[in-house]
PDB file of C-alpha atoms and ligand atoms in Angstrom:
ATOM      1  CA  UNK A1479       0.794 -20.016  -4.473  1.00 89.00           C
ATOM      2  CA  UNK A1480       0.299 -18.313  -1.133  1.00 95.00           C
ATOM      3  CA  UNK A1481      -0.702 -14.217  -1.464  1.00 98.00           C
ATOM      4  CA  UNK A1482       0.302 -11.852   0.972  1.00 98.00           C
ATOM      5  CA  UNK A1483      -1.865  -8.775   0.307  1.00 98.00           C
ATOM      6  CA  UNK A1484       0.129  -5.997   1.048  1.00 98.00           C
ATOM      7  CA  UNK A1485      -2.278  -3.160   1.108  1.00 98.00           C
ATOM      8  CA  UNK A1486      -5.994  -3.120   2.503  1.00 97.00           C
ATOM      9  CA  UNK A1487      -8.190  -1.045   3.899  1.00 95.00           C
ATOM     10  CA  UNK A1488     -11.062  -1.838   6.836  1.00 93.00           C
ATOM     11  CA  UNK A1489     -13.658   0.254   7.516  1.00 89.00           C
ATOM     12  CA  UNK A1490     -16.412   0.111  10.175  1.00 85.00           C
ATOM     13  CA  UNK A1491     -19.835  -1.882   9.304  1.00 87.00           C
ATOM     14  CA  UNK A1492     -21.895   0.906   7.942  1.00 84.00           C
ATOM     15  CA  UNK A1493     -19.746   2.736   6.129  1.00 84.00           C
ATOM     16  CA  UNK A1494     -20.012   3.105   2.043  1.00 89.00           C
ATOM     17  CA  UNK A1495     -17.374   0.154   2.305  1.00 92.00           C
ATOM     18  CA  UNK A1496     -20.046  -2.010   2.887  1.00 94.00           C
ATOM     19  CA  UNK A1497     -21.411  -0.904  -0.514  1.00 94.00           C
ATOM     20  CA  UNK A1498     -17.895  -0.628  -2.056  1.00 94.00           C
ATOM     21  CA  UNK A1499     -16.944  -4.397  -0.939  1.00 95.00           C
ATOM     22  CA  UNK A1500     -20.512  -5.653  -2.082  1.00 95.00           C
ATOM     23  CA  UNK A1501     -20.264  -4.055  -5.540  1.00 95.00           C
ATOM     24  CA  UNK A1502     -17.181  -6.437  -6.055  1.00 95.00           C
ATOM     25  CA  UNK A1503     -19.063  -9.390  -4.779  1.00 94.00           C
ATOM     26  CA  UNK A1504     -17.249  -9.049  -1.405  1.00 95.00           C
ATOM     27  CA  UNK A1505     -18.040  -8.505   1.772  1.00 94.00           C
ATOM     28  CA  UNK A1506     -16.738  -5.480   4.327  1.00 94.00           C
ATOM     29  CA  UNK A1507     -16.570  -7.408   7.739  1.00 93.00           C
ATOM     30  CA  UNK A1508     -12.974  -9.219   8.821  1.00 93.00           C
ATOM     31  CA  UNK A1509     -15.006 -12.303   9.899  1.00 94.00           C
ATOM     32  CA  UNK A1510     -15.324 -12.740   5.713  1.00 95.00           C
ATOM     33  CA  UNK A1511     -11.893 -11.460   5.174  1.00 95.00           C
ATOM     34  CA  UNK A1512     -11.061 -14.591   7.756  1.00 96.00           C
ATOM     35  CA  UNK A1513     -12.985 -17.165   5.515  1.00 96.00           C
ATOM     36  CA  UNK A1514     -12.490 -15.725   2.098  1.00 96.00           C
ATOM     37  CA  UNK A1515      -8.153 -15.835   2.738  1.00 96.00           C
ATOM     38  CA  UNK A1516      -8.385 -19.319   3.792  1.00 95.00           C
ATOM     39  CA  UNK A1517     -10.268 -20.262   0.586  1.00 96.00           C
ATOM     40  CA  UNK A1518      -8.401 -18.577  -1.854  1.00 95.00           C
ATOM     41  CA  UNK A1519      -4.435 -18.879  -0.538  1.00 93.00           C
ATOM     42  CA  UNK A1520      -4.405 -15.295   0.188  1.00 96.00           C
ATOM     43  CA  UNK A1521      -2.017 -16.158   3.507  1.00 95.00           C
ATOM     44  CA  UNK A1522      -1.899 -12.537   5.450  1.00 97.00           C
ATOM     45  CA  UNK A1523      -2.836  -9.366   4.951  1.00 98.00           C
ATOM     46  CA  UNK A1524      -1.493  -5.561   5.843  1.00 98.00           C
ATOM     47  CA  UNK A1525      -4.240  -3.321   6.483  1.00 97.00           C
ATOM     48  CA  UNK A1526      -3.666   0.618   6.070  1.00 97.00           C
ATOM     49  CA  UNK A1527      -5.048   2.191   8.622  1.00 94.00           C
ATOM     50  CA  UNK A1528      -7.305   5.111   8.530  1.00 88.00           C
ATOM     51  CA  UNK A1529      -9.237   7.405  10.833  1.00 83.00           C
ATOM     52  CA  UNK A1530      -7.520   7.094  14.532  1.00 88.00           C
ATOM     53  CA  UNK A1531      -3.787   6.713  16.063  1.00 92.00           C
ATOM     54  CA  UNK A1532      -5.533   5.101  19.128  1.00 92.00           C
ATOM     55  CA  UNK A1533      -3.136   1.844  19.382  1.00 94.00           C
ATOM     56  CA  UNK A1534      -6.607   0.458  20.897  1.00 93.00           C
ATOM     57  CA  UNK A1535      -8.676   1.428  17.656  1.00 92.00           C
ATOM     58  CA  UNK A1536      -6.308  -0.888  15.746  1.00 94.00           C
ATOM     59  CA  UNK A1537      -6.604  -4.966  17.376  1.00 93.00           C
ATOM     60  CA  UNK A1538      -6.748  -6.906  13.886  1.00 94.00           C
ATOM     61  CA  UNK A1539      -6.770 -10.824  13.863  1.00 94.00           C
ATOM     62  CA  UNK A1540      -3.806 -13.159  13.646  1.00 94.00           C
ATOM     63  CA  UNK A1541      -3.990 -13.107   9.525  1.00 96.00           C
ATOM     64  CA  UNK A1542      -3.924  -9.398   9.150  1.00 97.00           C
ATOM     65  CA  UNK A1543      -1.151  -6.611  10.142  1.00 98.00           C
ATOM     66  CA  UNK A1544      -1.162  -3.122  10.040  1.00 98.00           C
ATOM     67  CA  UNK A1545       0.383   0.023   8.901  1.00 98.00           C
ATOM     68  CA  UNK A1546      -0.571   2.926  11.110  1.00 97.00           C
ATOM     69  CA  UNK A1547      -2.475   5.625   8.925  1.00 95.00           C
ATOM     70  CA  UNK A1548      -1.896   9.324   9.130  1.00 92.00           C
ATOM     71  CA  UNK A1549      -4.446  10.466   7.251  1.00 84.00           C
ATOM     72  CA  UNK A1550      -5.044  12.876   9.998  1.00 68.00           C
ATOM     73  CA  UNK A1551      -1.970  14.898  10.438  1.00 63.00           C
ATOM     74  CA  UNK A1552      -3.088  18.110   9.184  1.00 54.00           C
ATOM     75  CA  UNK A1553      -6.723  17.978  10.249  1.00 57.00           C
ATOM     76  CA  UNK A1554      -6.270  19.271  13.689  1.00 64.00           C
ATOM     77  CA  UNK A1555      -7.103  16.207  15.905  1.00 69.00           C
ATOM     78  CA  UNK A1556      -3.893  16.015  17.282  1.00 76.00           C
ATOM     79  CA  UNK A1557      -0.733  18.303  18.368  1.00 83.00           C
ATOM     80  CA  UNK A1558       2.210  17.769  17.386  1.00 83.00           C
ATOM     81  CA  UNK A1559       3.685  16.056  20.561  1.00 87.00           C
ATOM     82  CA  UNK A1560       0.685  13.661  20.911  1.00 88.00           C
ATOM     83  CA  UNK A1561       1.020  12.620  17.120  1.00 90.00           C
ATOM     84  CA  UNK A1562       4.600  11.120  18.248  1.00 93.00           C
ATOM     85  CA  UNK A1563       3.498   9.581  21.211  1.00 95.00           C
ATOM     86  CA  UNK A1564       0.536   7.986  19.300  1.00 95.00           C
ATOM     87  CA  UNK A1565       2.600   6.801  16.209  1.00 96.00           C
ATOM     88  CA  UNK A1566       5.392   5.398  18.372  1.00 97.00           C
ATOM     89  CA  UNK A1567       2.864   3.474  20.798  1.00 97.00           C
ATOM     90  CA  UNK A1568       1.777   2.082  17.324  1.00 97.00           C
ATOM     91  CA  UNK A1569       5.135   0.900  16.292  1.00 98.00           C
ATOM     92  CA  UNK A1570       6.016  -0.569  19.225  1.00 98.00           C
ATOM     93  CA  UNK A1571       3.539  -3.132  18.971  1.00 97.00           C
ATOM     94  CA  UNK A1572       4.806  -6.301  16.631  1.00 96.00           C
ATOM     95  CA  UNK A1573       1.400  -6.477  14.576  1.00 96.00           C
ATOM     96  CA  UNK A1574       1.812  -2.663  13.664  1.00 98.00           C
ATOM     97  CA  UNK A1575       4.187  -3.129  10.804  1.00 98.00           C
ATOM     98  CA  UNK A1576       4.938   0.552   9.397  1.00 98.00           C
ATOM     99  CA  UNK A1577       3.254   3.940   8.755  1.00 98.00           C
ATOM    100  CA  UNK A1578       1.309   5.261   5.961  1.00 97.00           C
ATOM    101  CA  UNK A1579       1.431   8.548   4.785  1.00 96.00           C
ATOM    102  CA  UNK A1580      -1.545   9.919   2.976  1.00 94.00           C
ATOM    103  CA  UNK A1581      -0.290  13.298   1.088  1.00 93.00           C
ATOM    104  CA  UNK A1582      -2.535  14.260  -1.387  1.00 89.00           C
ATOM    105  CA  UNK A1583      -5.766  14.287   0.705  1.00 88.00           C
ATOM    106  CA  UNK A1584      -4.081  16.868   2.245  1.00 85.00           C
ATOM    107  CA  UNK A1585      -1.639  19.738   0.890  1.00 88.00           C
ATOM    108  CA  UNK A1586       1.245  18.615   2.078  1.00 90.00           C
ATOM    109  CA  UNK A1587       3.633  16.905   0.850  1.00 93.00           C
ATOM    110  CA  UNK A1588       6.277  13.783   2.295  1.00 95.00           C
ATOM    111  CA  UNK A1589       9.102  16.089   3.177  1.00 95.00           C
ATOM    112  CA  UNK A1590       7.448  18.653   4.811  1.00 93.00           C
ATOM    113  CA  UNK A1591       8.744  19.018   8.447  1.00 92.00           C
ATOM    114  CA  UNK A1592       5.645  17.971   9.657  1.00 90.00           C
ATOM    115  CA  UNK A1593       6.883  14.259   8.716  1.00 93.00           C
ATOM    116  CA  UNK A1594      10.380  15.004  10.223  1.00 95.00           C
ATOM    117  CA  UNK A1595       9.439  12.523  13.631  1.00 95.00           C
ATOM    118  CA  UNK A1596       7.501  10.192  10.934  1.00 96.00           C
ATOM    119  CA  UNK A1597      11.136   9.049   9.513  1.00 98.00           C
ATOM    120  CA  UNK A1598      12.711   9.248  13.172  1.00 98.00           C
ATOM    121  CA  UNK A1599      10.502   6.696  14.438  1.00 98.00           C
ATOM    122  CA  UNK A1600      10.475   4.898  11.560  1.00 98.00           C
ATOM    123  CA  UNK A1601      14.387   4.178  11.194  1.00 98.00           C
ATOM    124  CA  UNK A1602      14.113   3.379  14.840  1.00 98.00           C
ATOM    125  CA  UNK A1603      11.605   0.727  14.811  1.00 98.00           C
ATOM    126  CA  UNK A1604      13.449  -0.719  11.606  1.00 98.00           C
ATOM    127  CA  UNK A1605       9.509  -0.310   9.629  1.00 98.00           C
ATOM    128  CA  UNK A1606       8.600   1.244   6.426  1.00 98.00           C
ATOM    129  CA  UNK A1607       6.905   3.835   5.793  1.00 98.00           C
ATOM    130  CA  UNK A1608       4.306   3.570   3.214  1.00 98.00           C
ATOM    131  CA  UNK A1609       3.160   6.650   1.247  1.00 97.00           C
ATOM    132  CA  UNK A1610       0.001   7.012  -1.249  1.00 96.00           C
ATOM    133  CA  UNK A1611       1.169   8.437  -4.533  1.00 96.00           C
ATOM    134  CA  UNK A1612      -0.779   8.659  -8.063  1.00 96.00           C
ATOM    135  CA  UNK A1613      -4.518   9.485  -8.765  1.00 92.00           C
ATOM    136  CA  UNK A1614      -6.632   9.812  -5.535  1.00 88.00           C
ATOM    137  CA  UNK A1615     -10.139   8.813  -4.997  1.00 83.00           C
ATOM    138  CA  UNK A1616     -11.566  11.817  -5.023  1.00 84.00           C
ATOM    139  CA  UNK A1617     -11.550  14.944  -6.678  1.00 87.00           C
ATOM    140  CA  UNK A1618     -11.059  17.348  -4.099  1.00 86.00           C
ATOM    141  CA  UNK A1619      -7.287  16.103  -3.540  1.00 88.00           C
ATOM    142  CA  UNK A1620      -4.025  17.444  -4.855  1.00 89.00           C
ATOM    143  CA  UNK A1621      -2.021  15.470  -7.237  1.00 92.00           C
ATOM    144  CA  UNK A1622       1.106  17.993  -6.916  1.00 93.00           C
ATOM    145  CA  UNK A1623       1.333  16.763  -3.557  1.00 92.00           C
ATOM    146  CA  UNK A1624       1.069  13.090  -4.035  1.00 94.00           C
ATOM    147  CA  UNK A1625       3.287  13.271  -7.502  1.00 97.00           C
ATOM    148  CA  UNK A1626       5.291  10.168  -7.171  1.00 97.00           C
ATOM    149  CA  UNK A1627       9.091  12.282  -7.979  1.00 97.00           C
ATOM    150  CA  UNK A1628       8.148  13.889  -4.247  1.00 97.00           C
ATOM    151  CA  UNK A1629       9.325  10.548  -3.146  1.00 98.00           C
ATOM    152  CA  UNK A1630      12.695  11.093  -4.689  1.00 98.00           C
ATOM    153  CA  UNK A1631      13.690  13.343  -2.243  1.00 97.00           C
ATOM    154  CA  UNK A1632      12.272  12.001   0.837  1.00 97.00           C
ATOM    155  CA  UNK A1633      13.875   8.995  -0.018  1.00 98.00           C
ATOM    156  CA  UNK A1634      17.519  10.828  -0.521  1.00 98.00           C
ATOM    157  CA  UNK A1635      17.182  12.541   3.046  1.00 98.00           C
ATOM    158  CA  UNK A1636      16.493   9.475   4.829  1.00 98.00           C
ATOM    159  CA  UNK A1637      18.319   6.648   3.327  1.00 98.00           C
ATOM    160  CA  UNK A1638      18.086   4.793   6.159  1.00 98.00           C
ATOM    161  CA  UNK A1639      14.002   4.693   5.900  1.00 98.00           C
ATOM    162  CA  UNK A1640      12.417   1.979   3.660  1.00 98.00           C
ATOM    163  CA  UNK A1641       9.678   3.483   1.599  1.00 98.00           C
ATOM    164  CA  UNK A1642       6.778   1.693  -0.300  1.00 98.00           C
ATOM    165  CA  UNK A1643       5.158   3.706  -2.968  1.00 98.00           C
ATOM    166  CA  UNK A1644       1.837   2.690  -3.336  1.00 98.00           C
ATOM    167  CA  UNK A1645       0.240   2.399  -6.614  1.00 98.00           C
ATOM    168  CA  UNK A1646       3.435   2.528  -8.337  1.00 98.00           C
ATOM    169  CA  UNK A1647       2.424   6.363  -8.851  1.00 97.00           C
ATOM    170  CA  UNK A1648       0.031   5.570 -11.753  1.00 97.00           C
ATOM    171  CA  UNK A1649      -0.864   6.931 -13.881  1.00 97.00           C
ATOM    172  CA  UNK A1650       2.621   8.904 -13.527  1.00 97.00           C
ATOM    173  CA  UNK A1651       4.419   5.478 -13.960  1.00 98.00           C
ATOM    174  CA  UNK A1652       7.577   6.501 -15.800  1.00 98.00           C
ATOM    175  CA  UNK A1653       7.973   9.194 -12.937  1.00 98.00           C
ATOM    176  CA  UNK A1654       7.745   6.109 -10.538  1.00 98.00           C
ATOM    177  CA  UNK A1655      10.150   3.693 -12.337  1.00 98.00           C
ATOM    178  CA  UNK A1656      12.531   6.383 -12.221  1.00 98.00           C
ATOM    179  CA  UNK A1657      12.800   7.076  -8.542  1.00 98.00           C
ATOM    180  CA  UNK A1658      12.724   2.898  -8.073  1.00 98.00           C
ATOM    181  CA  UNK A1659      15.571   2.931  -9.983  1.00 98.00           C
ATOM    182  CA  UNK A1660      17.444   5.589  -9.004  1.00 98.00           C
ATOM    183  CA  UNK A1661      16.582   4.791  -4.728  1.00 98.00           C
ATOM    184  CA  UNK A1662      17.459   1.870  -3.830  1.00 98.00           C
ATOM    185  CA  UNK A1663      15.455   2.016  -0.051  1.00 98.00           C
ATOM    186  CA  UNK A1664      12.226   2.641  -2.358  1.00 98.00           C
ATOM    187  CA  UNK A1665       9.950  -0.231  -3.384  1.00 98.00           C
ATOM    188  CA  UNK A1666       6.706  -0.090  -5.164  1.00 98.00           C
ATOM    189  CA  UNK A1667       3.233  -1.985  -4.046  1.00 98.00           C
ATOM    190  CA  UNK A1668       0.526  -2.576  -7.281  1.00 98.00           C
ATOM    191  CA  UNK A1669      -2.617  -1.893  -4.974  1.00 98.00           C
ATOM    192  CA  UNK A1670      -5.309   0.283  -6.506  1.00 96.00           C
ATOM    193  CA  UNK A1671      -4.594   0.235 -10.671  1.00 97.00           C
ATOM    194  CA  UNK A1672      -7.991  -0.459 -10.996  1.00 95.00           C
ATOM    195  CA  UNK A1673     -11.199  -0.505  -9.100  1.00 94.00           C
ATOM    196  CA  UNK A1674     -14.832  -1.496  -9.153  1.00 95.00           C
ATOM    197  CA  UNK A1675     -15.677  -5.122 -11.037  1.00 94.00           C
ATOM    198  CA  UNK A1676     -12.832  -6.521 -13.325  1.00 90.00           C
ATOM    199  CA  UNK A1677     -14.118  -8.213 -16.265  1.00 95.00           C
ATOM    200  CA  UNK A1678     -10.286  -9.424 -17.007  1.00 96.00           C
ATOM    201  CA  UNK A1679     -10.326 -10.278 -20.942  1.00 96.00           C
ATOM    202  CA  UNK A1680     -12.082  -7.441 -21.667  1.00 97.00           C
ATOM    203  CA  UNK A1681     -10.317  -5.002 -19.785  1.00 97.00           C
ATOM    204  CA  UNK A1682      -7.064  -6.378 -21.342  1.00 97.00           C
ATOM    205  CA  UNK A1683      -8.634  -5.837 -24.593  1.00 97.00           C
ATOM    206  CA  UNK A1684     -10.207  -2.167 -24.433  1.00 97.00           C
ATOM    207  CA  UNK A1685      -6.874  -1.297 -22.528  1.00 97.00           C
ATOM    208  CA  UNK A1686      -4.580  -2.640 -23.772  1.00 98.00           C
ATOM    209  CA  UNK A1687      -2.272   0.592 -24.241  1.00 98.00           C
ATOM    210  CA  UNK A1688      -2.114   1.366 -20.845  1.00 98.00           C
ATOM    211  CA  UNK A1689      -1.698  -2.540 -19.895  1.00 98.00           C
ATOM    212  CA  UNK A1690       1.353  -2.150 -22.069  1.00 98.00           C
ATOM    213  CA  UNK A1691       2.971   0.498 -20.171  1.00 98.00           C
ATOM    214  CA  UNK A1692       2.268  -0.672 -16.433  1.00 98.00           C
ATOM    215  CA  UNK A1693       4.589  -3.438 -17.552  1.00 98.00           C
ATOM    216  CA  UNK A1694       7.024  -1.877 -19.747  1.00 98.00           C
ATOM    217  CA  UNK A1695       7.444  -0.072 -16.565  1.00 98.00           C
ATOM    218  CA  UNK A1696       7.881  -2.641 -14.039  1.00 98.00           C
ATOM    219  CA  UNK A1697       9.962  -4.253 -16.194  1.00 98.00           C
ATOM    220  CA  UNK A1698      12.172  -1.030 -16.558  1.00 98.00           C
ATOM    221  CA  UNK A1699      12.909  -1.123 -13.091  1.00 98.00           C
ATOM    222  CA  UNK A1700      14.873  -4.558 -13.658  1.00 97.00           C
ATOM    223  CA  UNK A1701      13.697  -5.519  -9.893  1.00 98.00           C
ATOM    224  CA  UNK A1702      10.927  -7.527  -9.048  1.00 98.00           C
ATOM    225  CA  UNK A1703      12.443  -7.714  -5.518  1.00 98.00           C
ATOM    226  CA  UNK A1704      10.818  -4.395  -5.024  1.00 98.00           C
ATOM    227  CA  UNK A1705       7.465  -4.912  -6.301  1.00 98.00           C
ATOM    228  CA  UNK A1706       4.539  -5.624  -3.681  1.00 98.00           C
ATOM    229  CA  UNK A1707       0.730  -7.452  -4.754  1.00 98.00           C
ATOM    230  CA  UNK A1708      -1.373  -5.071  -3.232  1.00 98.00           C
ATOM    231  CA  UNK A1709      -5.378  -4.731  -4.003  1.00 97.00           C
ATOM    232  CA  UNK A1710      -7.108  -1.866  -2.101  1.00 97.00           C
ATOM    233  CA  UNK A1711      -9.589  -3.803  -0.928  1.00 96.00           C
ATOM    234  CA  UNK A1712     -12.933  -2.519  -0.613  1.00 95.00           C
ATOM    235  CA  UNK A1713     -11.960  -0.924  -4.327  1.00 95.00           C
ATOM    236  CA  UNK A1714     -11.528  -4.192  -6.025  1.00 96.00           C
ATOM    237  CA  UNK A1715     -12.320  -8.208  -5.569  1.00 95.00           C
ATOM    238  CA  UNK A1716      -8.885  -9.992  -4.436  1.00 96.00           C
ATOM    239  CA  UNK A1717      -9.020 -12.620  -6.608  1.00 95.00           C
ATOM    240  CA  UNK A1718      -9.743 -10.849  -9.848  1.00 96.00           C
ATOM    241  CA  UNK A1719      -7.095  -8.281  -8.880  1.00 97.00           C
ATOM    242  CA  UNK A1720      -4.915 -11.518  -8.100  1.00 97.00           C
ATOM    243  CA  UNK A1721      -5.338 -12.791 -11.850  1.00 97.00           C
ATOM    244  CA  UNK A1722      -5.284  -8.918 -13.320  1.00 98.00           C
ATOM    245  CA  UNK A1723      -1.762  -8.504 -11.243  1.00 98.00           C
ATOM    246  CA  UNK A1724      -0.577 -12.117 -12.891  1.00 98.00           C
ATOM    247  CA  UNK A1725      -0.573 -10.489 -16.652  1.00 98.00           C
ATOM    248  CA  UNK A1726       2.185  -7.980 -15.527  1.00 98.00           C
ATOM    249  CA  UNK A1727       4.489 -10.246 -14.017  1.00 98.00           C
ATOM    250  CA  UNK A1728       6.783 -12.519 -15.609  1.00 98.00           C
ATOM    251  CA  UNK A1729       5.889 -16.143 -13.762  1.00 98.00           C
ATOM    252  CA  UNK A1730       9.097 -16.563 -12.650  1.00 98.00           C
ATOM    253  CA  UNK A1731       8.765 -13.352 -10.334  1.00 98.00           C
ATOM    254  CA  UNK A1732       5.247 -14.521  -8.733  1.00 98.00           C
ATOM    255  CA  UNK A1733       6.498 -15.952  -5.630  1.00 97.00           C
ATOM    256  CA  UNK A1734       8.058 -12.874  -4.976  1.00 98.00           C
ATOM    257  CA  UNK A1735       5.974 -10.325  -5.776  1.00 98.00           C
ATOM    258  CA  UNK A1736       2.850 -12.303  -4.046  1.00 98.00           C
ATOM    259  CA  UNK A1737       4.486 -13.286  -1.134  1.00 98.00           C
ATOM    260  CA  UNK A1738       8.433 -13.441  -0.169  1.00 98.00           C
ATOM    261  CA  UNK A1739       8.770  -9.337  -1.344  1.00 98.00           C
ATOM    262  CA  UNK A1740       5.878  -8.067   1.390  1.00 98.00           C
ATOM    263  CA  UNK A1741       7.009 -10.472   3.724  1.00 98.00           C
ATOM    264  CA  UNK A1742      10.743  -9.391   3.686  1.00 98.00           C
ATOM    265  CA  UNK A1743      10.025  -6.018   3.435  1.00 98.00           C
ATOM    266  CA  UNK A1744       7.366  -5.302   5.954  1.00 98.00           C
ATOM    267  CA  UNK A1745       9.288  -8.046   8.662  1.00 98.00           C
ATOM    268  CA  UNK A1746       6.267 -10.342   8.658  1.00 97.00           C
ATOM    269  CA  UNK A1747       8.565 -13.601   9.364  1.00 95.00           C
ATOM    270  CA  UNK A1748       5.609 -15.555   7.711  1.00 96.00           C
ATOM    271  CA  UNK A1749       7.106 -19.166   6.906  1.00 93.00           C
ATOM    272  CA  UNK A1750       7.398 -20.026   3.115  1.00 86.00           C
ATOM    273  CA  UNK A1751       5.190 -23.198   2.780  1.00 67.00           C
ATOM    274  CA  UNK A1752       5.305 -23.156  -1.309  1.00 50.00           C
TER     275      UNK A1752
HETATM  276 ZN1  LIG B 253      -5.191   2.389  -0.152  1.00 83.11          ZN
END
């Protein structure tokens, strides 16, 4: 079966990703991205950016796109009018393949003006715009602001804009399945449900409650067209998280969840060898 992973992160060499990536017996450098794919039928991969809208901070290789990260928009490092310019120099390049919002690590949330040229650009280019919703990774967030219902109305002032909520807003997950169902320009990616070392069986077993949900959920939505394999890479090993992502999904929906789903939605135009 060939896996598109439809949400990872990079990091430079030295960061805590190193750590993060070795503590799932991976390693944080594209070169091993580059091997580890090839071994393991993970075809492509759509990074979320982070850190810079410099178009020339973002040159990926062949097997890996990108969604251009504005994790940035309220910190100051930009004005308004070079925030455009940046994003759209972004989008205009085939390999950038959306944006990605990141409310919660800041106070703001999707619909905010701030985000007005976000969905301009974005119906445009014809490229979706990818938000973070659910827990964050780190305490000091907002949850409010992330809440996965603030997608609702985003996604009802801009029909025209494709969204991708990522994590499926877990924990909040019958929050989620009710704005999938309800929007039909919103789909869902599965990156980040769990993170650190999966030690499958057992996991199933100790959580099993919550393992019950995350499908009675997806399965609520009565649309695995609009689901997305995602992994979060450096939070979790992609194989594990391959197999972990497998015990949700009904068989029959595999090939689209893995692969044809990300590569319709996000315009990859990867051929479909399987
Ligand atoms: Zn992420």
């Amino acid at each position: 079966m060939q896996i598109i992973d439809a949400h990872l992160h990079l990091f430079a060499a030295g960061s805590e990703a190193d750590e993060m990536a070795r503590a799932v017996g991976l390693e944080n450098s594209t070169a091993y991205l580059k091997d580890y794919f090839a071994a393991h039928d993970f075809t492509h991969g759509i990074v979320m950016s982070n850190r810079s809208l410099n178009p020339a901070r973002h040159c990926y290789p062949d097997f890996l796109h990108y969604c251009i990260g504005l994790d940035g928009i309220v910190s100051g490092h930009y004005d308004a009018r070079e925030m455009e310019a940046l994003v759209e120099a972004n989008l205009e390049r085939p390999n950038c393949v959306g944006i990605k919002l990141y409310p919660g690590y800041h106070p703001v949330t999707i619909t905010d003006p701030c985000f007005d040229f976000v969905y301009r650009l974005a119906e445009k280019y014809d490229k979706p715009v990818a938000v973070h919703t659910g827990m964050t990774a780190h305490p000091r967030a907002s949850l409010r602001h992330c809440h996965p219902l603030t997608m609702d109305e985003a996604a009802v002032r801009h029909p025209n804009v494709q969204f991708i909520m990522c994590h499926f807003g877990n924990p909040f997950l019958s929050d989620a399945a009710a704005v999938l169902e309800k929007c039909p320009n919103v789909a869902a990616d599965l990156s980040g449900l769990l993170e650190g070392p999966i030690h499958l069986q057992a996991y199933l077993q100790e959580q099993s409650g919550y393992v019950f949900l995350l499908k009675t959920w997806i399965a609520y939505v009565c649309d695995y067209r609009r689901f997305l394999f995602g992994t979060d890479f450096p939070a979790v090993n992609f194989s594990d998280y391959a197999s972990f992502i497998q015990t949700l999904i009904p068989k029959q929906h595999w090939a689209d969840v893995f692969f044809n789903n990300a590569n319709r939605i996000y315009h990859l135009g990867l051929p479909t060898g399987n």
